[in-house]
Backbone as numpy.savetxt, mean C-alpha at the origin, in Angstrom:
# Nx Ny Nz CAx CAy CAz Cx Cy Cz
-22.62 -3.24 3.95 -22.77 -2.34 2.80 -24.23 -2.29 2.37
-24.62 -1.19 1.77 -26.01 -1.01 1.34 -26.34 -1.98 0.21
-27.63 -2.35 0.08 -28.03 -3.27 -1.00 -27.69 -2.70 -2.37
-27.42 -3.61 -3.31 -27.02 -3.21 -4.66 -28.10 -2.38 -5.34
-29.37 -2.71 -5.07 -30.46 -1.98 -5.70 -30.45 -0.51 -5.32
-30.19 -0.25 -4.02 -30.14 1.14 -3.56 -28.97 1.88 -4.19
-27.85 1.19 -4.29 -26.65 1.82 -4.88 -26.90 2.19 -6.34
-27.49 1.28 -7.10 -27.74 1.55 -8.52 -28.70 2.73 -8.67
-29.74 2.73 -7.86 -30.70 3.82 -7.93 -30.08 5.15 -7.56
-29.21 5.12 -6.56 -28.56 6.36 -6.13 -27.64 6.91 -7.22
-26.82 6.05 -7.80 -25.89 6.50 -8.84 -26.62 7.02 -10.07
-27.82 6.48 -10.31 -28.62 7.00 -11.43 -29.02 8.44 -11.16
-29.36 8.73 -9.90 -29.72 10.12 -9.54 -28.49 11.02 -9.60
-27.33 10.48 -9.23 -26.08 11.26 -9.28 -25.79 11.72 -10.71
-26.00 10.84 -11.66 -25.71 11.16 -13.06 -26.58 12.30 -13.59
-27.70 12.56 -12.91 -28.59 13.64 -13.34 -28.26 14.97 -12.68
-27.30 14.98 -11.77 -26.91 16.19 -11.06 -25.48 16.55 -11.46
-25.29 17.72 -12.07 -23.98 18.10 -12.61 -22.89 18.12 -11.54
-23.20 18.67 -10.38 -22.19 18.80 -9.34 -21.80 17.43 -8.78
-22.80 16.61 -8.47 -22.51 15.28 -7.94 -21.79 14.42 -8.98
-22.20 14.54 -10.22 -21.55 13.78 -11.28 -20.09 14.19 -11.45
-19.83 15.49 -11.35 -18.46 15.99 -11.48 -17.59 15.48 -10.34
-18.13 15.50 -9.12 -17.35 15.03 -7.97 -17.11 13.52 -8.06
-18.11 12.79 -8.52 -17.95 11.35 -8.68 -16.88 11.04 -9.73
-16.87 11.80 -10.81 -15.81 11.65 -11.82 -14.44 11.98 -11.23
-14.41 13.00 -10.41 -13.16 13.42 -9.75 -12.60 12.29 -8.90
-13.45 11.66 -8.09 -13.00 10.55 -7.25 -12.53 9.36 -8.08
-13.08 9.25 -9.28 -12.69 8.15 -10.18 -11.44 8.46 -10.98
-10.93 9.69 -10.82 -9.70 10.07 -11.51 -9.87 10.50 -12.93
-11.08 10.87 -13.31 -11.32 11.34 -14.67 -10.91 12.80 -14.79
-9.97 13.06 -15.68 -9.44 14.42 -15.82 -10.50 15.37 -16.33
-11.37 14.90 -17.22 -12.39 15.78 -17.76 -13.51 15.94 -16.74
-13.72 17.16 -16.29 -14.78 17.47 -15.33 -15.95 18.09 -16.08
-17.17 17.69 -15.72 -18.37 18.20 -16.38 -18.37 19.72 -16.38
-18.49 20.30 -17.55 -18.46 21.76 -17.65 -19.67 22.37 -16.98
-19.45 23.50 -16.35 -20.55 24.19 -15.68 -21.42 24.89 -16.71
-22.69 24.99 -16.41 -23.61 25.64 -17.33 -23.67 27.14 -17.13
-24.47 27.78 -17.92 -24.57 29.24 -17.84 -25.20 29.69 -16.53
-25.99 28.81 -15.92 -26.68 29.18 -14.70 -25.86 28.91 -13.45
-24.63 28.43 -13.60 -23.79 28.13 -12.44 -23.37 29.41 -11.75
-23.31 29.36 -10.42 -22.84 30.51 -9.67 -21.32 30.46 -9.54
-20.77 31.49 -8.92 -19.30 31.60 -8.85 -18.68 30.44 -8.08
-19.33 30.02 -7.00 -18.78 28.91 -6.21 -18.70 27.64 -7.03
-19.71 27.38 -7.86 -19.70 26.19 -8.70 -18.63 26.28 -9.78
-18.46 27.48 -10.35 -17.39 27.69 -11.34 -16.04 27.40 -10.71
-15.85 27.89 -9.50 -14.59 27.66 -8.79 -14.43 26.17 -8.47
-15.51 25.54 -8.06 -15.49 24.12 -7.71 -15.03 23.26 -8.89
-15.65 23.48 -10.05 -15.26 22.71 -11.25 -13.81 23.00 -11.63
-13.41 24.25 -11.52 -12.03 24.61 -11.86 -11.02 23.97 -10.93
-11.35 23.91 -9.63 -10.45 23.28 -8.66 -10.27 21.79 -8.96
-11.37 21.11 -9.23 -11.29 19.68 -9.52 -10.42 19.41 -10.75
-10.64 20.18 -11.78 -9.88 20.00 -13.02 -8.39 20.28 -12.79
-8.09 21.33 -12.03 -6.69 21.69 -11.76 -5.98 20.60 -10.96
-6.68 20.01 -10.00 -6.08 18.95 -9.17 -5.76 17.73 -10.02
-6.74 17.29 -10.81 -6.54 16.08 -11.60 -5.52 16.27 -12.72
-5.45 17.47 -13.25 -4.47 17.74 -14.32 -3.13 18.20 -13.75
-3.05 18.21 -12.41 -1.81 18.59 -11.72 -1.31 19.97 -12.14
-2.24 20.91 -12.25 -1.93 22.26 -12.71 -2.00 23.21 -11.52
-0.86 23.48 -10.92 -0.80 24.32 -9.72 -1.23 25.75 -10.01
-0.83 26.28 -11.15 -1.17 27.68 -11.48 -2.68 27.85 -11.60
-3.34 26.91 -12.26 -4.79 27.00 -12.39 -5.47 26.86 -11.03
-4.96 25.95 -10.22 -5.56 25.79 -8.89 -5.44 27.08 -8.09
-4.26 27.69 -8.12 -4.05 28.93 -7.36 -4.95 30.05 -7.86
-5.21 30.10 -9.16 -6.05 31.16 -9.69 -7.48 31.04 -9.16
-8.01 29.82 -9.07 -9.35 29.61 -8.51 -9.33 29.78 -6.99
-8.28 29.28 -6.37 -8.15 29.37 -4.91 -8.09 30.82 -4.45
-7.37 31.64 -5.19 -7.23 33.05 -4.82 -8.54 33.82 -4.93
-9.44 33.33 -5.78 -10.76 33.96 -5.87 -11.57 33.70 -4.61
-11.30 32.56 -3.98 -12.09 32.16 -2.81 -11.49 32.64 -1.50
-10.16 32.65 -1.40 -9.55 32.96 -0.11 -9.60 34.44 0.26
-10.18 35.25 -0.63 -10.41 36.65 -0.27 -11.60 36.78 0.67
-12.42 35.76 0.71 -13.58 35.76 1.61 -13.12 35.48 3.03
-13.61 36.27 3.98 -13.22 36.13 5.38 -14.47 35.98 6.26
-15.20 34.91 6.11 -16.39 34.73 6.93 -16.01 34.45 8.39
-16.94 34.70 9.29 -16.71 34.45 10.72 -17.73 33.45 11.22
-17.53 32.97 12.45 -18.45 32.00 13.01 -19.84 32.58 13.18
-19.89 33.90 13.48 -21.18 34.54 13.64 -21.85 34.85 12.33
-21.06 34.89 11.26 -21.61 35.20 9.95 -20.93 34.33 8.88
-21.20 33.03 8.91 -20.55 32.13 7.95 -21.18 32.25 6.56
-20.34 32.18 5.55 -20.84 32.19 4.17 -21.35 30.79 3.83
-22.27 30.69 2.87 -22.83 29.38 2.51 -21.77 28.36 2.10
-20.69 28.82 1.45 -19.70 27.87 0.95 -18.96 27.16 2.08
-18.99 27.73 3.30 -18.24 27.17 4.42 -18.66 25.73 4.70
-19.97 25.47 4.58 -20.48 24.13 4.87 -20.73 23.30 3.62
-20.14 23.71 2.51 -20.19 22.94 1.27 -19.07 21.90 1.32
-19.41 20.67 1.69 -18.40 19.63 1.87 -17.59 19.38 0.61
-18.24 19.41 -0.54 -17.55 19.16 -1.81 -16.48 20.21 -2.07
-16.84 21.46 -1.90 -15.91 22.56 -2.16 -14.76 22.55 -1.16
-15.08 22.36 0.13 -14.04 22.38 1.15 -13.06 21.22 0.95
-13.59 20.04 0.59 -12.71 18.89 0.34 -11.78 19.16 -0.83
-12.32 19.75 -1.89 -11.48 20.04 -3.06 -10.43 21.09 -2.72
-10.79 22.06 -1.90 -9.81 23.08 -1.48 -8.71 22.45 -0.63
-9.09 21.63 0.35 -8.10 20.98 1.21 -7.18 20.09 0.38
-7.77 19.30 -0.52 -6.98 18.38 -1.34 -5.94 19.13 -2.18
-6.36 20.21 -2.81 -5.43 20.97 -3.65 -4.40 21.73 -2.85
-4.81 22.30 -1.72 -3.87 23.04 -0.87 -2.75 22.12 -0.39
-3.12 20.91 0.01 -2.10 19.95 0.46 -1.27 19.46 -0.73
-1.93 19.16 -1.83 -1.24 18.64 -3.02 -0.18 19.60 -3.52
-0.53 20.90 -3.55 0.38 21.90 -4.10 1.16 22.65 -3.02
1.08 22.14 -1.80 1.88 22.66 -0.69 1.67 24.16 -0.47
0.40 24.56 -0.41 0.07 25.96 -0.16 -0.18 26.18 1.33
-0.17 27.44 1.74 -0.38 27.78 3.15 -1.78 27.33 3.60
-1.86 26.71 4.79 -3.11 26.15 5.28 -3.89 27.08 6.20
-3.35 28.24 6.50 -3.97 29.11 7.52 -5.42 29.43 7.19
-5.68 29.88 5.96 -7.04 30.29 5.60 -8.02 29.13 5.67
-7.64 27.99 5.10 -8.57 26.86 5.08 -8.81 26.31 6.48
-7.81 26.39 7.35 -8.01 25.96 8.74 -9.01 26.87 9.44
-8.94 28.17 9.15 -9.90 29.11 9.73 -11.31 28.80 9.24
-11.43 28.46 7.96 -12.74 28.14 7.39 -13.32 26.90 8.06
-12.50 25.87 8.20 -12.96 24.63 8.81 -13.36 24.86 10.27
-12.67 25.76 10.95 -12.95 26.00 12.37 -14.31 26.64 12.62
-14.91 27.28 11.61 -16.21 27.92 11.81 -17.36 27.09 11.20
-17.03 25.90 10.70 -18.06 25.03 10.13 -18.93 24.43 11.24
-20.07 23.89 10.83 -20.90 23.12 11.76 -20.07 21.95 12.28
-20.13 21.75 13.59 -19.32 20.69 14.21 -19.96 19.33 13.99
-19.38 18.54 13.12 -19.88 17.19 12.87 -18.70 16.29 12.49
-18.99 15.04 12.18 -17.92 14.08 11.89 -17.13 14.44 10.64
-17.78 15.06 9.67 -17.07 15.46 8.45 -16.10 16.60 8.76
-16.55 17.57 9.55 -15.68 18.69 9.94 -14.48 18.19 10.73
-14.71 17.27 11.66 -13.61 16.70 12.46 -12.62 15.99 11.54
-13.13 15.27 10.56 -12.26 14.58 9.60 -11.42 15.58 8.81
-12.04 16.68 8.37 -11.30 17.72 7.65 -10.18 18.29 8.52
-10.49 18.56 9.78 -9.47 19.09 10.70 -8.31 18.12 10.84
-8.62 16.84 10.99 -7.56 15.85 11.16 -6.73 15.68 9.89
-7.35 15.78 8.73 -6.59 15.71 7.48 -5.60 16.87 7.40
-6.07 18.07 7.75 -5.18 19.24 7.70 -4.04 19.12 8.71
-4.29 18.40 9.81 -3.26 18.20 10.83 -2.49 16.89 10.62
-2.74 16.24 9.48 -2.08 14.99 9.11 -2.33 13.87 10.12
-3.48 13.95 10.78 -3.88 12.92 11.73 -4.83 11.97 11.01
-4.27 11.19 10.08 -5.07 10.41 9.16 -5.73 9.19 9.79
-5.17 8.68 10.86 -5.63 7.40 11.39 -6.44 7.54 12.67
-6.91 8.74 12.96 -7.73 8.95 14.15 -9.04 8.18 14.02
-9.47 7.57 15.13 -10.73 6.82 15.11 -11.93 7.77 15.07
-11.68 9.07 15.22 -12.76 10.05 15.12 -13.07 10.40 13.66
-12.21 9.99 12.77 -12.39 10.30 11.35 -13.47 9.44 10.71
-14.01 9.95 9.61 -14.76 9.09 8.69 -13.72 8.54 7.73
-13.32 7.29 7.87 -12.16 6.77 7.12 -12.35 6.80 5.61
-13.60 6.73 5.13 -13.82 6.76 3.69 -13.38 8.10 3.09
-13.52 9.18 3.86 -13.09 10.51 3.38 -11.57 10.59 3.35
-10.96 10.11 4.42 -9.48 10.10 4.48 -8.92 9.20 3.39
-9.57 8.07 3.17 -9.12 7.13 2.14 -9.09 7.80 0.78
-10.16 8.52 0.43 -10.20 9.18 -0.87 -9.18 10.31 -0.96
-8.97 11.02 0.15 -7.94 12.06 0.16 -6.56 11.45 -0.10
-6.25 10.37 0.60 -4.95 9.72 0.44 -4.81 9.09 -0.95
-5.93 8.62 -1.51 -5.88 8.04 -2.86 -5.41 9.08 -3.87
-5.78 10.32 -3.62 -5.41 11.41 -4.54 -4.04 11.98 -4.20
-3.74 12.08 -2.91 -2.56 12.84 -2.49 -1.43 12.05 -1.85
-1.72 10.92 -1.26 -0.66 10.27 -0.49 -0.82 8.78 -0.37
-0.75 8.07 -1.49 -0.96 6.63 -1.45 0.10 5.91 -0.60
1.27 6.50 -0.45 2.32 5.87 0.36 1.92 5.81 1.83
0.94 6.63 2.23 0.47 6.65 3.62 -0.68 5.66 3.84
-1.08 4.96 2.80 -2.20 4.03 2.86 -1.71 2.70 3.40
-1.75 2.52 4.72 -1.28 1.28 5.32 -2.33 0.18 5.19
-1.89 -1.07 5.31 -2.81 -2.20 5.23 -3.84 -2.15 6.35
-3.40 -1.75 7.53 -4.32 -1.66 8.66 -5.40 -0.62 8.40
-5.00 0.51 7.81 -5.98 1.56 7.53 -6.96 1.11 6.46
-6.47 0.44 5.43 -7.36 -0.06 4.37 -8.37 -1.04 4.96
-7.89 -1.94 5.81 -8.78 -2.90 6.43 -9.81 -2.24 7.33
-9.36 -1.22 8.09 -10.27 -0.48 8.97 -11.34 0.24 8.16
-10.92 0.86 7.07 -11.87 1.58 6.21 -12.90 0.62 5.63
-12.45 -0.52 5.16 -13.35 -1.51 4.57 -14.37 -1.99 5.59
-13.91 -2.24 6.81 -14.81 -2.71 7.87 -15.86 -1.66 8.20
-15.43 -0.40 8.29 -16.37 0.67 8.62 -17.41 0.86 7.52
-16.97 0.80 6.26 -17.91 1.00 5.14 -18.91 -0.14 5.06
-18.42 -1.36 5.11 -19.33 -2.51 4.99 -20.27 -2.62 6.18
-19.87 -2.05 7.32 -20.72 -2.09 8.50 -21.76 -1.00 8.54
-21.65 -0.03 7.64 -22.58 1.11 7.62 -23.77 0.77 6.72
-24.74 0.06 7.27 -25.90 -0.36 6.47 -26.90 0.77 6.27
-26.71 1.86 7.01 -27.61 3.00 6.91 -26.96 4.18 6.21
-26.07 3.88 5.29 -25.30 4.93 4.62 -26.18 6.01 4.00
-27.23 5.61 3.31 -28.06 6.58 2.60 -29.00 7.36 3.51
-29.11 6.94 4.75 -30.04 7.61 5.65 -29.50 8.93 6.20
-28.16 9.13 6.15 -27.63 10.38 6.70 -27.74 11.54 5.71
-28.14 11.23 4.48 -28.43 12.23 3.45 -27.22 13.14 3.14
-26.02 12.62 3.34 -24.82 13.36 2.97 -24.29 12.78 1.66
-24.55 13.47 0.55 -24.07 12.97 -0.74 -22.55 12.88 -0.76
-21.90 13.81 -0.08 -20.44 13.81 -0.04 -19.92 12.53 0.59
-20.44 12.16 1.76 -19.99 10.95 2.43 -20.37 9.71 1.64
-21.56 9.71 1.06 -22.01 8.55 0.28 -21.08 8.28 -0.90
-20.76 9.33 -1.65 -19.90 9.14 -2.83 -18.50 8.70 -2.42
-17.97 9.27 -1.33 -16.65 8.84 -0.84 -16.69 7.37 -0.42
-17.77 6.97 0.24 -17.90 5.59 0.70 -17.97 4.61 -0.47
-18.79 4.94 -1.45 -18.96 4.05 -2.59 -17.66 3.88 -3.37
-16.95 5.00 -3.59 -15.71 4.92 -4.35 -14.61 4.23 -3.55
-14.54 4.50 -2.24 -13.55 3.83 -1.40 -13.79 2.32 -1.38
-15.05 1.94 -1.28 -15.40 0.51 -1.28 -14.96 -0.15 -2.59
-15.26 0.49 -3.71 -14.88 -0.07 -5.01 -13.36 -0.21 -5.12
-12.65 0.80 -4.66 -11.18 0.78 -4.75 -10.60 -0.34 -3.90
-11.10 -0.48 -2.67 -10.60 -1.52 -1.77 -10.95 -2.90 -2.31
-12.14 -3.03 -2.88 -12.57 -4.31 -3.45 -11.60 -4.75 -4.55
-11.18 -3.80 -5.38 -10.24 -4.13 -6.45 -8.87 -4.49 -5.88
-8.48 -3.81 -4.79 -7.20 -4.13 -4.15 -7.20 -5.53 -3.58
-8.36 -5.96 -3.10 -8.49 -7.27 -2.48 -8.90 -8.35 -3.47
-9.00 -8.00 -4.73 -9.46 -8.95 -5.75 -8.57 -10.19 -5.78
-9.21 -11.34 -5.79 -8.48 -12.61 -5.79 -7.80 -12.81 -7.14
-6.51 -13.15 -7.17 -5.82 -13.36 -8.44 -6.36 -14.58 -9.18
-6.12 -14.61 -10.47 -6.56 -15.73 -11.30 -5.94 -17.03 -10.78
-6.75 -18.09 -10.67 -6.28 -19.36 -10.12 -5.15 -19.94 -10.95
-5.18 -19.70 -12.26 -4.10 -20.20 -13.12 -2.77 -19.57 -12.72
-2.80 -18.27 -12.41 -1.58 -17.59 -11.98 -1.08 -18.15 -10.65
-2.02 -18.43 -9.74 -1.66 -18.98 -8.44 -1.00 -20.35 -8.62
-1.58 -21.18 -9.48 -1.03 -22.52 -9.72 0.37 -22.45 -10.31
0.57 -21.51 -11.25 1.89 -21.35 -11.86 2.93 -20.91 -10.83
2.52 -20.00 -9.94 3.43 -19.53 -8.90 3.79 -20.67 -7.94
2.80 -21.49 -7.60 3.07 -22.63 -6.71 4.03 -23.61 -7.37
3.81 -23.87 -8.67 4.69 -24.79 -9.40 6.11 -24.24 -9.46
6.22 -22.92 -9.74 7.54 -22.31 -9.78 8.23 -22.43 -8.42
7.48 -22.18 -7.34 8.05 -22.22 -6.00 8.59 -23.62 -5.70
7.83 -24.66 -6.06 8.27 -26.04 -5.82 9.54 -26.35 -6.61
9.57 -25.98 -7.88 10.74 -26.24 -8.72 11.95 -25.45 -8.24
11.69 -24.20 -7.78 12.78 -23.37 -7.29 13.44 -24.01 -6.07
12.63 -24.50 -5.15 13.17 -25.11 -3.93 13.97 -26.37 -4.28
13.48 -27.16 -5.25 14.21 -28.37 -5.66 15.58 -28.00 -6.23
15.62 -26.96 -7.07 16.89 -26.55 -7.68 17.87 -26.05 -6.61
17.34 -25.33 -5.63 18.20 -24.85 -4.55 18.79 -26.02 -3.78
17.99 -27.07 -3.62 18.48 -28.26 -2.92 19.67 -28.87 -3.66
19.55 -28.96 -4.98 20.65 -29.52 -5.78 21.88 -28.60 -5.73
21.65 -27.30 -5.83 22.76 -26.35 -5.76 23.47 -26.45 -4.42
22.67 -26.64 -3.35 23.26 -26.77 -2.02 24.19 -27.98 -1.94
23.76 -29.11 -2.51 24.60 -30.30 -2.52 25.88 -30.06 -3.32
25.75 -29.38 -4.45 26.93 -29.10 -5.29 27.92 -28.21 -4.54
27.40 -27.17 -3.88 28.27 -26.26 -3.12 28.99 -27.02 -2.02
28.25 -27.88 -1.31 28.88 -28.64 -0.23 29.94 -29.60 -0.78
29.65 -30.20 -1.95 30.62 -31.12 -2.56 31.89 -30.37 -2.97
31.70 -29.15 -3.49 32.87 -28.35 -3.90 33.71 -27.98 -2.68
33.04 -27.60 -1.60 33.78 -27.26 -0.39 34.53 -28.47 0.15
33.88 -29.63 0.08 34.55 -30.85 0.53 35.76 -31.17 -0.36
35.58 -30.97 -1.68 36.69 -31.22 -2.59 37.87 -30.30 -2.30
37.57 -29.02 -2.01 38.64 -28.09 -1.67 39.34 -28.50 -0.38
38.54 -29.01 0.57 39.14 -29.45 1.83 40.08 -30.64 1.61
39.63 -31.61 0.79 40.48 -32.78 0.50 41.74 -32.35 -0.24
41.57 -31.43 -1.22 42.72 -30.93 -1.98 43.73 -30.26 -1.05
43.20 -29.45 -0.12 44.11 -28.77 0.81 44.85 -29.76 1.69
44.15 -30.82 2.10 44.80 -31.81 2.95 45.87 -32.57 2.17
45.56 -32.91 0.90 46.54 -33.62 0.08 47.77 -32.78 -0.21
47.59 -31.45 -0.32 48.70 -30.56 -0.60 49.45 -30.15 0.66
48.88 -30.54 1.79 49.47 -30.10 3.05 50.93 -30.50 3.22
51.35 -31.72 2.76 52.78 -32.10 2.95 53.74 -31.15 2.26
53.36 -30.57 1.15 54.24 -29.68 0.42 54.43 -28.32 1.10
53.43 -27.91 1.90 53.47 -26.58 2.48 53.83 -26.55 3.96
53.56 -27.67 4.65 53.81 -27.64 6.10 54.28 -29.00 6.59
55.57 -29.29 6.44 56.11 -30.57 6.93 55.87 -30.76 8.42
55.91 -29.66 9.17 55.70 -29.76 10.61 54.31 -30.29 10.92
53.33 -29.79 10.14 51.96 -30.24 10.36 51.81 -31.71 10.04
52.54 -32.19 8.98 52.45 -33.60 8.60 53.02 -34.49 9.71
54.08 -34.03 10.33 54.64 -34.81 11.44 53.61 -34.98 12.54
52.85 -33.92 12.77 51.81 -33.98 13.80 50.68 -34.92 13.38
50.31 -34.84 12.08 49.22 -35.69 11.58 49.64 -37.15 11.57
50.92 -37.42 11.17 51.42 -38.79 11.14 51.34 -39.45 12.50
51.46 -38.62 13.50 51.41 -39.13 14.86 50.05 -39.76 15.14
48.99 -39.25 14.46 47.63 -39.76 14.68 47.07 -40.48 13.45
47.96 -40.82 12.51 47.60 -41.58 11.32 47.01 -40.65 10.26
47.81 -40.32 9.26 47.43 -39.37 8.19 46.23 -39.88 7.38
46.25 -41.17 7.02 45.16 -41.73 6.22 43.84 -41.63 6.99
43.86 -41.91 8.29 42.65 -41.84 9.09 42.06 -40.43 9.11
42.98 -39.46 9.08 42.53 -38.06 9.09 41.73 -37.74 7.84
42.22 -38.23 6.67 41.51 -37.98 5.42 40.13 -38.63 5.44
40.06 -39.88 5.87 38.76 -40.55 5.95 37.85 -39.89 6.98
38.46 -39.34 8.01 37.66 -38.62 9.01 37.03 -37.38 8.39
37.79 -36.71 7.52 37.24 -35.53 6.85 36.08 -35.93 5.94
36.23 -37.08 5.25 35.14 -37.58 4.42 33.90 -37.85 5.26
34.10 -38.41 6.43 32.97 -38.72 7.31 32.28 -37.47 7.80
33.06 -36.45 8.14 32.47 -35.19 8.61 31.62 -34.55 7.53
32.14 -34.59 6.28 31.38 -33.99 5.18 30.08 -34.76 4.96
30.17 -36.09 5.03 28.97 -36.90 4.84 27.92 -36.60 5.90
28.38 -36.47 7.14 27.46 -36.13 8.23 26.84 -34.76 8.02
27.65 -33.85 7.47 27.15 -32.51 7.23 26.01 -32.49 6.23
26.04 -33.42 5.27 24.97 -33.49 4.29 23.75 -34.24 4.83
24.00 -35.16 5.73 22.92 -36.00 6.22 22.13 -35.33 7.33
22.83 -34.67 8.25 22.14 -34.06 9.39 21.18 -32.99 8.89
19.88 -33.11 9.15 18.87 -32.18 8.60 19.11 -30.72 8.95
19.53 -30.44 10.16 19.71 -29.05 10.57 20.77 -28.36 9.72
21.89 -29.04 9.51 22.97 -28.46 8.72 22.55 -28.32 7.26
21.89 -29.36 6.74 21.47 -29.35 5.34 20.46 -28.23 5.09
19.45 -28.15 5.94 18.41 -27.14 5.77 18.95 -25.73 5.90
19.87 -25.55 6.84 20.45 -24.22 7.05 21.22 -23.76 5.83
21.99 -24.67 5.25 22.77 -24.31 4.06 21.85 -23.97 2.89
20.75 -24.70 2.76 19.81 -24.42 1.68 19.13 -23.07 1.88
18.76 -22.77 3.10 18.09 -21.50 3.38 19.03 -20.31 3.13
20.29 -20.49 3.46 21.26 -19.41 3.21 21.36 -19.12 1.72
21.43 -20.18 0.92 21.50 -20.00 -0.53 20.22 -19.35 -1.06
19.07 -19.77 -0.53 17.80 -19.17 -0.96 17.74 -17.69 -0.64
18.28 -17.31 0.51 18.34 -15.89 0.87 19.21 -15.11 -0.11
20.31 -15.73 -0.52 21.20 -15.08 -1.48 20.51 -14.84 -2.82
19.56 -15.74 -3.15 18.81 -15.60 -4.40 17.56 -14.72 -4.24
17.38 -14.13 -3.05 16.30 -13.18 -2.84 14.96 -13.80 -2.48
14.95 -15.03 -2.00 13.68 -15.65 -1.58 13.11 -14.88 -0.40
11.81 -14.54 -0.42 11.22 -13.71 0.65 11.44 -14.29 2.04
11.92 -13.45 2.95 12.17 -13.92 4.32 10.89 -14.38 5.00
9.77 -13.69 4.69 8.51 -14.06 5.32 8.12 -15.50 4.99
8.39 -15.93 3.75 8.10 -17.30 3.35 9.16 -18.26 3.85
10.40 -17.77 3.92 11.51 -18.62 4.31 11.38 -19.07 5.76
10.85 -18.18 6.61 10.72 -18.52 8.04 9.78 -19.68 8.28
8.76 -19.82 7.41 7.79 -20.89 7.57 8.07 -22.10 6.69
9.17 -22.04 5.94 9.46 -23.10 4.97 10.04 -24.33 5.65
9.54 -25.49 5.24 10.07 -26.78 5.73 10.72 -27.46 4.54
12.00 -27.19 4.35 12.70 -27.68 3.17 12.77 -29.19 3.14
12.87 -29.77 4.30 13.00 -31.22 4.36 11.82 -31.96 3.76
10.66 -31.27 3.69 9.46 -31.92 3.16 9.33 -31.76 1.66
10.23 -31.01 1.05 10.17 -30.80 -0.39 11.10 -31.74 -1.08
10.62 -32.46 -2.07 11.46 -33.41 -2.79 11.54 -33.08 -4.25
């Protein structure tokens, strides 16, 4: 990542430029967009209106600004200046996808742009090819932050972070659009990866230890109850099945009862049986399977 001094100096310059400041606010989720001045041209008026409509989730307003722009039909041989305006094209793509509008016009516009990594990224976003290695991930990240957070996989977040932190020459490409997307994506990922308060971690560890101990006791109680039911059933057996008692008497009825006691005792003592019963109960209480697979219950006292 670029040095902090360069970042601070750059953001100071951004605050002095209405368009850059508005886009930076947009990426930060600020609903209020810097109002355009009297000297703003039509494209800038449309740009500010698009940003405001997207953040305020106002489809009608977005369509009103969008319809002013989509009447333009530039060609590759005669492209209009707005075609290569990364800020405007990104806002158009974001709103068109957000409000589920027809993509034909914007795809045509992107197809006549200068062929570069930003254009390729725009094409892939429109084709929902978010994870292509040809993309500038910081641009896709900001698009998904606005439109599709459910598509933000851990692998993609990690890939984006690696690419941003590895780009030590970020300011040298002189693309304000890419720079602002990179800076905001970095800040967002940094917050996602923020280490939790150590006090909270300690409390969670303490709870986990106490929870496992309680499950151990519950497991013993459940096994004792099952054993009690087994003994009760055996004691009641003479009343319900005389034939079975004749068979048991043949092998000593009293020995059978003590044998059942021995089996239950072994069931509690043998680690595999004990641990399995505890893990089953923990699953019933919703203990995470990912943690359960690595858990060594026998080591918890």
